[in-house]
XYZ file of C-alpha atoms in Angstrom:
652
model
C 0.000 0.000 0.000
C 1.366 3.444 -0.976
C 0.722 6.879 0.452
C -0.222 9.178 -2.423
C 0.839 12.309 -0.566
C 4.387 11.153 0.317
C 4.896 8.782 -2.636
C 6.510 6.180 -0.426
C 5.257 2.956 1.076
C 3.514 3.123 4.426
C 3.997 0.688 7.258
C 1.237 -1.889 7.142
C -0.056 -3.097 10.443
C 0.447 -6.789 10.896
C -2.864 -7.387 12.722
C -5.285 -5.718 10.268
C -6.158 -2.654 8.236
C -4.944 0.849 9.142
C -7.080 3.110 11.300
C -8.146 5.085 8.221
C -9.299 1.956 6.410
C -13.046 2.460 7.141
C -12.914 6.007 5.801
C -11.025 4.851 2.722
C -13.555 2.086 2.134
C -16.435 4.584 2.407
C -14.774 6.961 -0.060
C -13.947 4.140 -2.468
C -17.547 2.896 -2.217
C -18.868 6.400 -2.942
C -16.558 6.755 -5.927
C -17.628 3.353 -7.204
C -21.328 4.197 -6.846
C -20.804 7.485 -8.688
C -18.876 5.756 -11.462
C -21.561 3.105 -11.833
C -24.314 5.687 -12.137
C -25.853 5.197 -8.669
C -26.533 8.345 -6.586
C -24.344 8.758 -3.514
C -25.360 10.030 -0.094
C -24.772 13.672 -0.992
C -27.278 13.487 -3.820
C -29.860 11.765 -1.580
C -29.546 14.044 1.462
C -27.585 17.212 0.832
C -29.160 18.268 -2.445
C -32.833 18.163 -1.229
C -31.877 20.133 1.881
C -29.954 22.623 -0.244
C -32.967 23.018 -2.535
C -35.242 23.590 0.465
C -32.930 26.227 1.961
C -32.647 27.985 -1.379
C -36.424 27.972 -1.864
C -37.042 29.377 1.624
C -34.412 32.114 1.284
C -35.639 33.185 -2.162
C -39.258 33.123 -0.988
C -38.403 35.179 2.100
C -36.707 37.890 0.031
C -39.660 38.043 -2.352
C -42.080 38.147 0.574
C -40.268 41.051 2.194
C -40.406 42.930 -1.093
C -44.177 42.363 -1.274
C -44.688 43.511 2.312
C -42.657 46.655 1.591
C -45.154 47.498 -1.153
C -48.164 47.184 1.216
C -48.786 50.941 1.012
C -49.398 50.712 -2.708
C -51.756 47.770 -2.147
C -53.785 49.881 0.292
C -54.106 52.654 -2.274
C -55.276 50.045 -4.785
C -58.044 48.959 -2.397
C -59.189 52.546 -1.982
C -59.333 53.072 -5.719
C -61.286 49.827 -6.180
C -63.786 50.921 -3.550
C -64.172 54.308 -5.199
C -64.733 52.699 -8.585
C -67.572 50.624 -7.080
C -69.147 53.660 -5.456
C -68.093 52.762 -1.918
C -65.912 54.526 0.607
C -63.927 52.782 3.340
C -66.197 54.257 6.036
C -69.339 53.079 4.230
C -67.959 49.570 3.937
C -66.980 49.521 7.628
C -70.444 50.742 8.604
C -72.122 48.042 6.508
C -69.901 45.369 8.041
C -70.714 46.678 11.533
C -74.420 46.552 10.757
C -74.221 42.951 9.543
C -72.241 41.861 12.604
C -74.526 43.738 14.996
C -77.616 42.144 13.454
C -76.097 38.687 13.781
C -75.114 39.290 17.415
C -78.574 40.623 18.284
C -80.293 37.634 16.685
C -77.923 35.196 18.340
C -78.315 36.658 21.840
C -82.062 37.112 21.446
C -82.606 33.503 20.393
C -80.402 32.225 23.217
C -82.325 34.348 25.733
C -85.652 33.062 24.420
C -84.480 29.466 24.700
C -83.300 30.130 28.232
C -86.659 31.575 29.230
C -88.334 28.497 27.723
C -86.368 26.238 30.052
C -83.530 25.322 27.690
C -85.275 22.185 26.514
C -84.057 20.310 23.481
C -80.841 18.709 22.399
C -77.435 20.358 22.441
C -77.528 20.652 18.648
C -80.828 22.536 18.805
C -79.638 24.855 21.572
C -76.533 25.705 19.540
C -77.976 25.509 16.048
C -81.014 27.730 16.532
C -79.051 30.826 17.655
C -76.508 30.251 14.865
C -79.263 29.932 12.271
C -80.951 33.078 13.567
C -77.663 34.987 13.462
C -76.951 33.801 9.930
C -80.410 34.734 8.724
C -80.285 38.199 10.284
C -76.811 38.862 8.922
C -77.700 37.793 5.415
C -80.880 39.862 5.524
C -79.007 43.013 6.512
C -76.319 42.252 3.943
C -78.925 41.982 1.202
C -80.388 45.351 2.189
C -77.199 47.423 2.477
C -74.953 45.732 -0.121
C -76.328 47.520 -3.153
C -75.494 46.395 -6.671
C -71.725 45.894 -6.282
C -70.849 42.179 -6.442
C -67.743 42.631 -4.277
C -69.817 44.347 -1.599
C -72.434 41.567 -1.548
C -69.771 38.864 -1.241
C -67.971 40.847 1.452
C -71.058 41.281 3.598
C -72.043 37.632 3.135
C -68.605 36.680 4.364
C -69.012 38.797 7.494
C -72.497 37.360 8.018
C -70.836 33.971 8.607
C -68.513 35.241 11.349
C -71.101 35.446 14.164
C -72.752 32.014 13.669
C -69.406 30.275 13.200
C -68.004 31.957 16.298
C -71.113 30.979 18.246
C -70.902 27.346 17.173
C -67.197 27.232 18.002
C -67.819 28.766 21.435
C -70.577 26.231 22.154
C -68.367 23.338 21.091
C -65.434 24.567 23.169
C -67.583 25.131 26.246
C -69.338 21.762 25.907
C -66.000 19.959 25.547
C -64.132 21.740 28.352
C -66.833 22.523 30.932
C -69.180 19.774 32.097
C -72.518 20.771 33.603
C -72.510 17.995 36.186
C -68.769 18.077 36.755
C -66.779 18.726 39.898
C -66.159 22.318 41.028
C -62.658 22.207 39.563
C -64.172 21.771 36.094
C -66.426 24.781 36.712
C -63.270 26.814 37.146
C -62.402 26.089 33.517
C -65.009 28.595 32.329
C -62.341 31.349 31.897
C -60.308 28.977 29.715
C -63.337 28.251 27.528
C -64.057 31.962 27.239
C -60.449 32.743 26.360
C -60.337 30.113 23.627
C -63.715 31.272 22.293
C -62.405 34.832 22.134
C -59.305 33.654 20.257
C -61.446 31.744 17.757
C -63.761 34.726 17.241
C -60.747 36.976 16.646
C -59.315 34.520 14.149
C -62.631 34.245 12.292
C -62.864 38.021 12.096
C -59.304 38.096 10.789
C -60.101 35.490 8.148
C -63.114 37.546 7.085
C -60.872 40.630 6.879
C -58.391 38.786 4.665
C -61.275 37.630 2.481
C -62.502 41.248 2.247
C -59.074 42.488 1.158
C -58.892 39.785 -1.493
C -62.354 40.698 -2.822
C -61.347 44.349 -3.169
C -58.179 43.411 -5.074
C -55.659 44.014 -2.304
C -52.138 42.868 -3.092
C -50.481 39.855 -1.509
C -48.152 42.072 0.508
C -50.982 43.816 2.358
C -52.808 40.512 2.957
C -49.593 38.950 4.228
C -48.979 41.844 6.623
C -52.548 41.797 7.943
C -52.624 38.004 8.267
C -49.390 37.911 10.228
C -49.610 41.029 12.390
C -53.366 41.250 12.988
C -54.508 37.615 12.833
C -51.817 35.017 13.544
C -49.839 36.737 16.292
C -52.838 38.069 18.295
C -54.612 34.690 18.067
C -51.531 32.913 19.406
C -51.279 35.474 22.204
C -54.910 35.019 23.220
C -54.547 31.232 23.314
C -51.318 31.416 25.338
C -52.938 33.811 27.796
C -55.978 31.563 28.219
C -53.812 28.558 29.072
C -51.563 30.613 31.340
C -54.610 31.548 33.462
C -55.983 27.975 33.536
C -53.360 26.561 35.911
C -54.257 23.761 38.288
C -57.968 23.412 37.432
C -56.984 22.398 33.898
C -54.498 19.792 35.158
C -57.049 18.379 37.621
C -59.767 18.208 34.957
C -57.550 16.498 32.376
C -56.183 13.999 34.907
C -59.704 12.712 35.526
C -60.999 10.837 38.565
C -58.750 8.677 40.681
C -57.096 6.255 40.199
C -55.151 8.076 37.489
C -52.585 6.567 35.169
C -49.081 7.992 35.060
C -49.385 8.982 31.406
C -52.630 10.833 32.076
C -51.043 12.795 34.939
C -48.049 13.761 32.814
C -50.330 14.869 29.967
C -52.436 16.921 32.378
C -49.396 18.730 33.755
C -47.753 19.334 30.393
C -50.819 20.085 28.268
C -50.695 23.931 28.544
C -47.114 23.905 27.285
C -47.967 21.364 24.581
C -50.976 23.390 23.422
C -49.000 26.630 23.147
C -46.185 24.773 21.363
C -48.660 23.296 18.857
C -50.067 26.759 18.155
C -46.565 28.185 17.700
C -45.439 25.381 15.379
C -48.660 25.633 13.351
C -48.210 29.362 12.851
C -44.567 28.781 11.935
C -45.582 26.133 9.384
C -48.153 28.480 7.884
C -45.524 31.215 7.618
C -43.110 28.833 5.905
C -45.833 27.794 3.459
C -46.565 31.467 2.705
C -42.865 32.065 2.192
C -42.723 29.198 -0.311
C -45.621 30.722 -2.232
C -48.168 28.057 -1.218
C -50.197 29.627 1.632
C -52.325 27.258 3.641
C -56.101 27.814 4.001
C -56.575 29.896 7.169
C -59.960 28.373 7.994
C -58.473 24.841 7.837
C -55.679 25.963 10.158
C -58.196 27.374 12.637
C -60.389 24.250 12.603
C -57.345 22.061 13.169
C -56.176 24.180 16.085
C -59.621 24.043 17.709
C -59.663 20.247 17.402
C -56.173 19.992 18.874
C -56.979 22.247 21.817
C -60.150 20.388 22.787
C -58.753 16.939 21.975
C -57.804 15.874 25.554
C -61.220 16.953 26.819
C -63.044 15.068 24.064
C -60.785 12.069 24.619
C -61.735 12.029 28.303
C -65.423 12.215 27.398
C -65.141 9.394 24.851
C -63.198 7.238 27.332
C -65.922 7.677 29.965
C -68.568 6.912 27.323
C -66.774 3.715 26.325
C -66.347 2.658 29.957
C -70.077 3.113 30.608
C -70.831 0.946 27.583
C -68.413 -1.718 28.819
C -70.268 -1.989 32.131
C -73.695 -2.238 30.448
C -74.402 -5.734 29.168
C -76.952 -4.535 26.612
C -74.199 -2.743 24.680
C -72.477 -5.252 22.414
C -68.738 -5.833 22.445
C -68.525 -4.534 18.868
C -70.170 -1.256 19.923
C -67.847 -0.856 22.897
C -64.850 -1.575 20.663
C -66.112 1.079 18.243
C -66.404 3.561 21.108
C -62.852 2.871 22.221
C -61.631 3.087 18.646
C -63.315 6.481 18.356
C -60.601 7.829 20.649
C -57.912 6.733 18.226
C -59.978 7.908 15.269
C -60.153 11.377 16.789
C -56.417 11.338 17.426
C -55.798 10.084 13.864
C -57.898 12.865 12.356
C -56.106 15.505 14.388
C -52.718 13.958 13.645
C -53.472 13.825 9.923
C -54.551 17.466 9.957
C -51.396 18.507 11.777
C -49.269 16.423 9.425
C -50.929 18.109 6.452
C -50.360 21.567 7.924
C -46.820 20.958 9.078
C -45.725 18.500 6.419
C -47.050 20.347 3.382
C -44.422 23.145 3.539
C -41.617 20.638 4.077
C -42.886 18.440 1.250
C -43.072 21.432 -1.089
C -39.581 22.477 -0.176
C -38.171 18.976 -0.688
C -40.071 18.415 -3.933
C -42.334 15.641 -2.616
C -45.693 15.217 -4.325
C -48.532 15.964 -1.956
C -50.959 13.480 -3.544
C -48.506 10.634 -2.973
C -47.955 11.725 0.619
C -51.705 12.005 1.250
C -52.394 8.559 -0.217
C -49.661 6.994 1.920
C -50.930 8.677 5.082
C -54.494 7.538 4.309
C -53.340 3.924 3.946
C -51.423 4.078 7.199
C -54.419 5.616 8.986
C -56.735 2.895 7.637
C -54.367 0.166 8.855
C -54.064 1.827 12.260
C -57.822 2.189 12.716
C -58.551 -1.388 11.634
C -55.864 -2.681 13.985
C -57.175 -0.535 16.833
C -60.734 -1.804 16.321
C -59.668 -5.458 16.366
C -57.356 -4.782 19.337
C -60.178 -3.152 21.287
C -62.597 -5.911 20.277
C -60.267 -8.531 21.733
C -59.775 -6.441 24.863
C -63.505 -5.878 25.394
C -64.417 -9.539 24.893
C -61.630 -10.680 27.214
C -62.439 -8.043 29.808
C -66.137 -8.918 29.915
C -65.458 -12.636 30.350
C -62.987 -11.968 33.149
C -65.339 -9.406 34.719
C -68.185 -11.941 34.783
C -65.952 -14.504 36.408
C -64.689 -11.932 38.916
C -68.252 -10.919 39.704
C -69.204 -14.553 40.291
C -66.318 -14.948 42.703
C -67.115 -11.694 44.519
C -70.748 -12.735 45.021
C -69.654 -15.919 46.758
C -68.061 -14.282 49.793
C -64.498 -14.264 51.061
C -63.799 -17.863 50.103
C -65.178 -17.373 46.607
C -62.810 -14.481 46.029
C -59.913 -16.904 46.473
C -61.537 -19.604 44.349
C -59.652 -20.759 41.235
C -60.524 -19.373 37.845
C -62.151 -21.413 35.163
C -60.138 -22.905 32.345
C -61.306 -20.162 30.013
C -60.362 -17.479 32.534
C -56.877 -18.981 32.776
C -56.123 -19.427 29.081
C -58.024 -16.405 27.738
C -55.457 -13.736 28.816
C -52.672 -15.707 27.114
C -54.730 -16.128 23.944
C -55.640 -12.432 23.968
C -51.997 -11.466 24.395
C -50.938 -13.717 21.515
C -53.715 -12.328 19.288
C -52.725 -8.736 20.085
C -49.076 -9.501 19.374
C -50.038 -10.980 16.009
C -52.172 -7.922 15.208
C -49.294 -5.601 16.075
C -46.903 -7.561 13.843
C -49.347 -7.520 10.916
C -49.931 -3.791 11.419
C -46.205 -3.052 11.322
C -45.757 -5.093 8.155
C -48.766 -3.382 6.540
C -47.377 0.058 7.372
C -44.018 -0.887 5.887
C -45.762 -2.069 2.726
C -47.686 1.218 2.541
C -44.366 3.066 2.746
C -43.099 1.063 -0.216
C -40.631 -1.071 1.744
C -40.116 -4.683 0.685
C -40.834 -6.647 3.855
C -40.124 -10.140 2.555
C -36.365 -9.972 3.199
C -37.188 -8.758 6.699
C -39.628 -11.641 7.251
C -37.094 -14.134 5.957
C -34.360 -12.684 8.133
C -36.544 -12.804 11.207
C -37.463 -16.417 10.439
C -33.801 -17.402 10.164
C -33.016 -15.460 13.332
C -35.866 -17.180 15.164
C -34.647 -20.589 14.004
C -31.128 -19.829 15.154
C -32.463 -18.531 18.471
C -34.478 -21.715 18.893
C -31.411 -23.906 18.375
C -29.344 -21.730 20.686
C -31.855 -21.706 23.531
C -33.299 -25.186 23.651
C -34.242 -24.838 27.323
C -36.412 -21.822 26.496
C -38.113 -23.745 23.699
C -38.603 -26.673 26.073
C -40.249 -24.395 28.624
C -42.589 -22.849 26.066
C -43.609 -26.184 24.546
C -44.080 -27.774 27.972
C -46.255 -24.856 29.003
C -48.444 -25.304 25.944
C -49.006 -28.964 26.809
C -49.691 -28.184 30.475
C -52.312 -25.619 29.475
C -53.773 -27.931 26.844
C -54.073 -30.715 29.448
C -55.700 -28.247 31.879
C -53.232 -29.315 34.565
C -53.718 -26.141 36.628
C -55.520 -22.816 36.548
C -55.111 -19.432 38.130
C -55.925 -19.546 41.830
C -55.566 -23.324 42.219
C -53.306 -24.812 44.862
C -50.789 -27.190 43.310
C -47.582 -28.948 44.261
C -44.739 -29.542 41.821
C -41.351 -31.170 42.082
C -39.806 -27.925 43.339
C -42.491 -25.873 45.080
C -46.112 -25.658 46.106
C -48.638 -22.882 46.445
C -51.503 -21.087 44.710
C -51.087 -20.336 41.013
C -50.764 -16.554 40.916
C -49.404 -15.910 37.423
C -49.134 -17.880 34.203
C -46.801 -16.615 31.497
C -45.587 -18.069 28.256
C -42.484 -19.564 29.901
C -43.157 -20.089 33.605
C -45.751 -20.310 36.364
C -45.612 -18.394 39.658
C -46.755 -20.116 42.863
C -47.609 -18.178 46.026
C -46.841 -20.173 49.176
C -49.326 -19.857 52.065
C -46.579 -18.056 54.001
C -46.168 -15.483 51.244
C -43.110 -16.657 49.326
C -43.440 -16.475 45.531
C -41.764 -19.202 43.479
C -41.372 -18.890 39.705
C -40.877 -22.266 38.032
C -40.177 -22.785 34.306
C -42.560 -25.241 32.724
C -39.705 -27.544 31.779
C -38.811 -28.037 35.461
C -42.297 -28.619 36.865
C -42.338 -32.398 36.553
C -45.288 -34.036 38.291
C -48.185 -31.774 39.259
C -50.496 -32.481 42.190
C -53.616 -30.311 42.056
C -55.418 -29.876 45.379
C -58.141 -27.589 43.994
C -59.772 -29.711 41.338
C -63.267 -31.273 41.519
C -63.654 -32.499 45.139
C -61.746 -33.153 48.356
C -62.264 -35.405 51.380
C -61.516 -33.725 54.683
C -60.727 -35.973 57.667
C -60.789 -34.679 61.238
C -59.432 -36.464 64.327
C -60.679 -35.915 67.933
C -59.008 -37.253 71.131
C -61.494 -38.165 73.847
C -61.349 -40.012 77.154
C -60.967 -43.796 77.060
C -64.335 -44.438 78.690
C -66.263 -42.315 76.150
C -69.334 -43.971 74.594
C -68.348 -44.328 70.925
C -71.953 -44.904 69.850
C -72.961 -41.581 71.365
C -70.164 -39.856 69.413
C -71.338 -41.566 66.238
C -74.926 -40.341 66.727
C -73.687 -36.829 67.459
C -71.562 -36.782 64.296
C -74.494 -38.027 62.252
C -76.761 -35.308 63.622
C -74.089 -32.686 62.936
C -73.890 -33.938 59.352
C -77.668 -33.569 58.926
C -77.651 -30.066 60.391
C -74.827 -28.924 58.107
C -76.529 -30.490 55.110
C -79.657 -28.487 55.888
C -77.682 -25.219 56.028
C -78.485 -23.272 52.785
C -75.038 -21.655 52.755
C -73.081 -24.888 53.134
C -75.321 -27.288 51.223
C -74.128 -26.291 47.666
C -70.514 -27.073 48.581
C -71.124 -30.189 50.686
C -71.040 -33.273 48.498
C -71.220 -35.926 51.284
C -72.351 -35.174 54.862
C -70.087 -35.301 57.866
C -70.058 -38.725 59.523
C -68.027 -40.781 61.966
C -65.345 -43.269 60.959
C -65.147 -44.829 64.392
C -62.041 -45.345 66.478
C -58.932 -44.705 64.465
C -56.345 -45.381 67.175
C -55.737 -45.733 70.928
C -52.873 -43.548 72.125
C -51.693 -43.026 75.705
C -54.975 -44.189 77.199
C -57.144 -42.008 74.949
C -59.389 -42.716 71.999
C -58.769 -41.087 68.614
C -62.138 -40.845 66.844
C -62.118 -39.691 63.223
C -64.831 -38.090 61.104
C -64.906 -37.043 57.482
C -66.913 -35.166 54.865
C -66.652 -34.607 51.124
C -66.829 -31.097 49.658
C -66.051 -29.139 46.551
C -62.362 -28.408 46.184
C -61.426 -25.098 47.685
C -64.723 -24.780 49.593
C -63.935 -27.213 52.403
C -62.511 -24.618 54.771
C -65.823 -23.013 55.683
C -67.418 -26.427 56.199
C -64.445 -27.477 58.317
C -64.908 -24.480 60.618
C -68.617 -25.229 60.938
C -67.916 -28.905 61.759
C -65.351 -28.060 64.431
C -67.678 -25.530 66.050
C -70.590 -28.016 66.015
C -68.455 -30.819 67.481
C -67.229 -28.537 70.254
C -70.794 -27.615 71.203
C -71.998 -31.235 71.021
C -69.149 -32.491 73.250
C -69.842 -29.741 75.745
C -73.594 -30.386 75.850
C -73.213 -34.180 76.223
C -70.394 -34.207 78.755
C -67.789 -35.681 76.422
C -64.292 -34.662 77.469
C -61.760 -33.930 74.786
C -58.235 -34.873 75.830
C -55.221 -32.914 74.745
C -52.231 -34.642 73.263
C -49.833 -35.505 76.107
C -46.777 -33.293 76.319
C -43.643 -34.609 78.101
C -41.375 -32.355 80.094
C -37.751 -32.138 78.962
C -36.554 -34.236 81.911
C -39.229 -36.882 81.355
C -38.391 -36.974 77.694
C -34.710 -37.664 78.490
C -35.617 -40.331 80.996
C -37.939 -41.982 78.519
C -35.185 -41.865 76.002
C -32.708 -43.415 78.439
C -35.107 -46.225 79.279
C -35.558 -46.859 75.629
C -31.834 -47.332 75.269
C -31.893 -50.102 77.793
């Protein structure tokens, strides 16, 4: 190897390539790609960015030149008004008359509805004042507009400001402030008013821009008015409204307790996020105007309103879905649709923001907007379909588990600890596997929508999985053994089992291991491959045997009759009868120890339900012995000295 700069051989390292070898390989690869006609990294990254910077800089210079000529545009508007027989003061007076008529009709209709008791749906209470305002505004516009077409269109535009502002204010108030909410939500009224004021200002600004365009104002004057009188004041009003909201907003967004960590973080950070979204949206609109492709101001305003009320609507939809989940008459498909509506709302808002923010960047980088829109629509369709199926699985699983939990809760303290059914044990694992499969299919579908060939990825993952399986045979053994244990229904959640290594109640079942909770509290996690033999103490039925030590001269027949009567009494108990399979009865003398009789009794009960019956039997036996003069004898206990003497005698 030779150094081109020094024209003499360099010292090659004996153990490998020089330190600069990676850089040389990259440069040689780039030269080879350029020589073969393939574009290198500079053409793929640097050139689009350079084109975007050039487009923005050129557009900014041209925009500044247009704004500098705003005075001439204003003179042009005056001359256009004069040619139509209008003066600026006449036009302002006509606009004021239209707006005043709309406000009077809106307030009058709202007052009349309030005096009538406010009956009717929310749409009627909001739609009637808006319709009245629109009708009054259009009527006044028709009277004062005259014959000039520009004047008629201008006044019609301003006639829409009041009803649109009223509808927006009603929507914002309904989303943010709940009538039957806690007092902290009532304190959000100033926030709703502030946002409504910002929306009304923006609508008036949009109408002003429309008026300037109708009277042939230049782009420089419209740009100056849109930036200085519409965009900046609207952003300031929104920021001020959120700055005054404070803690009531965070408490309202967090929702009732218990609250998730993500919900608390969103509640605390939402004012900052909202102001940042407004700032970025205005910046994106300014960039689009600089590039010569201004975005529709009304679309920007609608998107901002949806973004600002999104967390409130999301909370409402979540509560709506939860109410449907608890009502059995609402089908699982309907509940899944309600839960998916939350993601649909987020998808709509995200798509709108992507269109507003991504359009300027796409124009600057030379990306076709129709291609981008089609790709985003495909991704949104895949996401919504996946979310609906995901929620459907979750709702069906949750209802089955809720029914089983309700059945256990209705059975008392012992029923709460009762084992789950086979379906309740396997269903969470099946639901988890189904959701994992849905997520994998969704990722592959999104990659296909982006134009990425996924088959090499699928093949690579298959080979990797095969290699992982050969490299971790114990893991594969555990998984396969677990599948056979679950298929054989060897144990369920809540059952008490004993394996080769541990015993306890089954507390958790995963894809690789089972967790057993010992009665003393210790938790043992055992891989399926190491379980071995399983003894299940909670399946079907159990025979409980009880031993009693009585005096040697006790009448055994009397004890037998007492046990038989106790069995009849317990069998007649409505609380114990469903779990008692065979009544309590005597088994006679089991042993004679130290001059005492050991009498044994037994009963047969459902597995896991024998403990309550056992307590009832012991209490009944104690009362029967006391009432009939039968003396129970304690097990003899030897003193330490007697024990040593007995041991010494045994040695002899």
